[in-house]
PDB file of C-alpha atoms in Angstrom:
ATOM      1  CA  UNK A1261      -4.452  13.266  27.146  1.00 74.00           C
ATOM      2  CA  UNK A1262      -2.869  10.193  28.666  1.00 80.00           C
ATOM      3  CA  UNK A1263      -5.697   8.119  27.638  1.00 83.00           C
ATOM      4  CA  UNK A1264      -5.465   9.465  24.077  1.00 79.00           C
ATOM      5  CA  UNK A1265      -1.992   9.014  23.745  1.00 76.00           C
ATOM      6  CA  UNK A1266      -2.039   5.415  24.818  1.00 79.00           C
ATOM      7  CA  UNK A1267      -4.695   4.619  22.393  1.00 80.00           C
ATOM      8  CA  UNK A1268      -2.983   6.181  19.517  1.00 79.00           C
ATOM      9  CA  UNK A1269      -0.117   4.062  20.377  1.00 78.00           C
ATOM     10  CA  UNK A1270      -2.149   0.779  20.502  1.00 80.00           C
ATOM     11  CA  UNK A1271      -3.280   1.937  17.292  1.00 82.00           C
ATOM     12  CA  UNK A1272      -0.062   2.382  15.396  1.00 80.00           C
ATOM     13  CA  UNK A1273       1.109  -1.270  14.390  1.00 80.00           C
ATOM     14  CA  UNK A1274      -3.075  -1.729  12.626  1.00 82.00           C
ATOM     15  CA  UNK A1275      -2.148   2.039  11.307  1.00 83.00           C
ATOM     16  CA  UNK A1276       1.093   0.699   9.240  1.00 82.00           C
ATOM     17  CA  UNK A1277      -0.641  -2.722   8.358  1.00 83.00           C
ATOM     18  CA  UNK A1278      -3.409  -0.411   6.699  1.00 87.00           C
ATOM     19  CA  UNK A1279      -0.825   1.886   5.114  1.00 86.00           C
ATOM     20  CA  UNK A1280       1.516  -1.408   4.165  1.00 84.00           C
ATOM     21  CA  UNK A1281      -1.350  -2.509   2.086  1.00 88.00           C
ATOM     22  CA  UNK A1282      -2.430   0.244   0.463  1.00 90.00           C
ATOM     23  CA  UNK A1283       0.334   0.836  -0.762  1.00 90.00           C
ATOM     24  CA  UNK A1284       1.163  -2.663  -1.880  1.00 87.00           C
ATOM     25  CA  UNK A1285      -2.186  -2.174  -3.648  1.00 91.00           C
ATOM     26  CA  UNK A1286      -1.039   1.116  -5.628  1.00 94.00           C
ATOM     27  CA  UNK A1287       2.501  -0.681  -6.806  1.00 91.00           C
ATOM     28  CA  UNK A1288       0.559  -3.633  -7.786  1.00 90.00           C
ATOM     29  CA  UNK A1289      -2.012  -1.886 -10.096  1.00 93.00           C
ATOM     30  CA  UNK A1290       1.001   0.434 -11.519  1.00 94.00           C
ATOM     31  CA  UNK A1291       3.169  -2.607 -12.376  1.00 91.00           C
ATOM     32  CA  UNK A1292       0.440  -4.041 -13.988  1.00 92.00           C
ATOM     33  CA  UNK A1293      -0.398  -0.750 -16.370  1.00 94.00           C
ATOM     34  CA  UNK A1294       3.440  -0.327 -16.601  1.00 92.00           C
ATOM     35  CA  UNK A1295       3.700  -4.073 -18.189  1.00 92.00           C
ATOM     36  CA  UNK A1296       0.449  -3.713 -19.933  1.00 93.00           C
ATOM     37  CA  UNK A1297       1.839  -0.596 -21.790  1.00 92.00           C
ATOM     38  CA  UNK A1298       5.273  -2.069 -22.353  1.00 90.00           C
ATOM     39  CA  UNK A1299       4.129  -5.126 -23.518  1.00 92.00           C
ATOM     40  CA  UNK A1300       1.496  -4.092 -25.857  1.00 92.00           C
ATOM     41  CA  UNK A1301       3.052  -1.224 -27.368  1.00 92.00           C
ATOM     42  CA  UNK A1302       2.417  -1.212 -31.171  1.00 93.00           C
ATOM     43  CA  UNK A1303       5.165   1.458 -32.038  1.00 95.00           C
ATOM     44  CA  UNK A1304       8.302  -0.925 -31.081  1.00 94.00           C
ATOM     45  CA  UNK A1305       8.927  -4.730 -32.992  1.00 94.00           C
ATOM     46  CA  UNK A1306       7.926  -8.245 -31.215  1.00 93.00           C
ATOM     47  CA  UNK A1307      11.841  -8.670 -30.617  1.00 94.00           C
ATOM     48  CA  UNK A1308      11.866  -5.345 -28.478  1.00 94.00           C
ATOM     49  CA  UNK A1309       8.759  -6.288 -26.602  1.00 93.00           C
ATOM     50  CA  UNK A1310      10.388  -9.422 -26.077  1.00 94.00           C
ATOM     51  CA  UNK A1311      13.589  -7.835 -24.822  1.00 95.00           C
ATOM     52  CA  UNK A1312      11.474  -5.539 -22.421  1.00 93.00           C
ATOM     53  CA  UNK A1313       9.495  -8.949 -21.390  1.00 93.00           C
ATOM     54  CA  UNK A1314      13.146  -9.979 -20.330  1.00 94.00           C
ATOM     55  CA  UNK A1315      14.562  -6.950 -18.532  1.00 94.00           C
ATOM     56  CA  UNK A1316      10.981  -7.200 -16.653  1.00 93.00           C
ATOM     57  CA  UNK A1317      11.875 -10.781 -15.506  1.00 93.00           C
ATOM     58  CA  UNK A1318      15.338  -9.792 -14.333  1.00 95.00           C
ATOM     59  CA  UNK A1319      14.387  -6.940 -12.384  1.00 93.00           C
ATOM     60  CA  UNK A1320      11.734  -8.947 -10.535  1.00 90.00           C
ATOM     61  CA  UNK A1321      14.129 -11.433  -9.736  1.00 93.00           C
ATOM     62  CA  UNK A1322      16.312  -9.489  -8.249  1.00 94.00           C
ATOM     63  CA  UNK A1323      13.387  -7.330  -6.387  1.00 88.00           C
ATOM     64  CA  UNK A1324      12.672 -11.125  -5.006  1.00 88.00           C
ATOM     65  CA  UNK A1325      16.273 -11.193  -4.177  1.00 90.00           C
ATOM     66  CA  UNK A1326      16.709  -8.670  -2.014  1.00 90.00           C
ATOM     67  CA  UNK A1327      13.398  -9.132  -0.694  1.00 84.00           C
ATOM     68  CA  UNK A1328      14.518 -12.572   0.836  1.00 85.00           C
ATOM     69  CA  UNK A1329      17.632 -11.731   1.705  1.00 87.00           C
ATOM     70  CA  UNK A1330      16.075  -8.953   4.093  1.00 80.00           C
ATOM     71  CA  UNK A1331      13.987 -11.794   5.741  1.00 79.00           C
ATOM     72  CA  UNK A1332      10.769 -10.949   3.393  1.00 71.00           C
ATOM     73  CA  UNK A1333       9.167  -9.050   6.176  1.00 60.00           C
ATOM     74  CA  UNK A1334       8.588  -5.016   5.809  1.00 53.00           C
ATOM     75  CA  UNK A1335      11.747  -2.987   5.805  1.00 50.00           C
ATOM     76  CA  UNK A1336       9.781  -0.612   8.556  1.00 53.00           C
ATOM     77  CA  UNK A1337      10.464  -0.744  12.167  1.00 53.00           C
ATOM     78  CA  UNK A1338       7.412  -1.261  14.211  1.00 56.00           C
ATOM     79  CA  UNK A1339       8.455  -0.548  17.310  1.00 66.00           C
ATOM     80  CA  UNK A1340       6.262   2.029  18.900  1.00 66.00           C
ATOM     81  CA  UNK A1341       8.475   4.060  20.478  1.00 71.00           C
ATOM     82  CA  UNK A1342      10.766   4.547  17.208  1.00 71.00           C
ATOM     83  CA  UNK A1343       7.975   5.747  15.226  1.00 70.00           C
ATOM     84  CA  UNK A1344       6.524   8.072  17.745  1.00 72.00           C
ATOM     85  CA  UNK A1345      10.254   9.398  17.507  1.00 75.00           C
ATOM     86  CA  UNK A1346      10.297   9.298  13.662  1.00 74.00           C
ATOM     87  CA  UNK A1347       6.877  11.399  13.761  1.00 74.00           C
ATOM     88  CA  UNK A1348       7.775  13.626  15.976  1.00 77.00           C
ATOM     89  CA  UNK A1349      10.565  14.650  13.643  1.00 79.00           C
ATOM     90  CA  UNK A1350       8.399  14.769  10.548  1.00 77.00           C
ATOM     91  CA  UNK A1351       5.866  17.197  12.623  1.00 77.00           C
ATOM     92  CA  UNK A1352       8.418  19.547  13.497  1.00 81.00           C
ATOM     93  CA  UNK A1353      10.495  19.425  10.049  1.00 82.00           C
ATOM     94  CA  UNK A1354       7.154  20.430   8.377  1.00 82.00           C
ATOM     95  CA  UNK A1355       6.485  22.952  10.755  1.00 81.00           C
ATOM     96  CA  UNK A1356       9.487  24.972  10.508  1.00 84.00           C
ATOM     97  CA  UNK A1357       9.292  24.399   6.441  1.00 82.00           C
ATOM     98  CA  UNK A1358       5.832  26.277   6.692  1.00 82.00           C
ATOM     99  CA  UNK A1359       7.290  28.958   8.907  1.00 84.00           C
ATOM    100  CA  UNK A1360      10.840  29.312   6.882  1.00 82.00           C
ATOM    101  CA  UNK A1361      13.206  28.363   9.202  1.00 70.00           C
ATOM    102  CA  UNK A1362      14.340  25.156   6.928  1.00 60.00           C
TER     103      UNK A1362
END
């Protein structure tokens, strides 16, 4: 059990990398159907597409803001120990959901 927990822990910072890029992967492809779909949409003018094109730009700027400003590096801990502790509580808040004692 010892053994098993250790290598579960050795295997949690190649865990979040995995999970960090998948889902960097799934906003990717749904910013680029979102701006697809708000840039080619037939029903509005060229001005309002070009307004949208706009309020696009300014968001991402200030998602690139904030980004920086928080050192660009993933807003997750990776400290072993803290996410053992965050998973821990995530185990037993879903087991007392499935039992009703929430």
């Amino acid at each position: 059990a010892a053994l098993a927990a250790a290598k579960i822990e050795e295997s949690i910072p190649a865990i979040l990398e995995l999970a960090w890029a998948v889902n960097v992967r799934d906003i990717s492809r749904t910013l680029r159907k979102v701006c697809k779909k708000l840039f080619s949409d037939a029903s509005v003018s060229v001005e309002e597409r070009q307004k949208r094109a706009v309020a696009v730009r300014i968001m991402g700027k200030e998602f690139f803001n904030v980004g920086k400003e928080a050192g660009g590096t993933m807003p997750i801990k990776t400290d072993t120990g803290d996410i053992k502790a965050r998973a821990e509580v995530a185990v037993m808040t879903t087991m007392a959901k499935a039992q009703g004692q929430e």
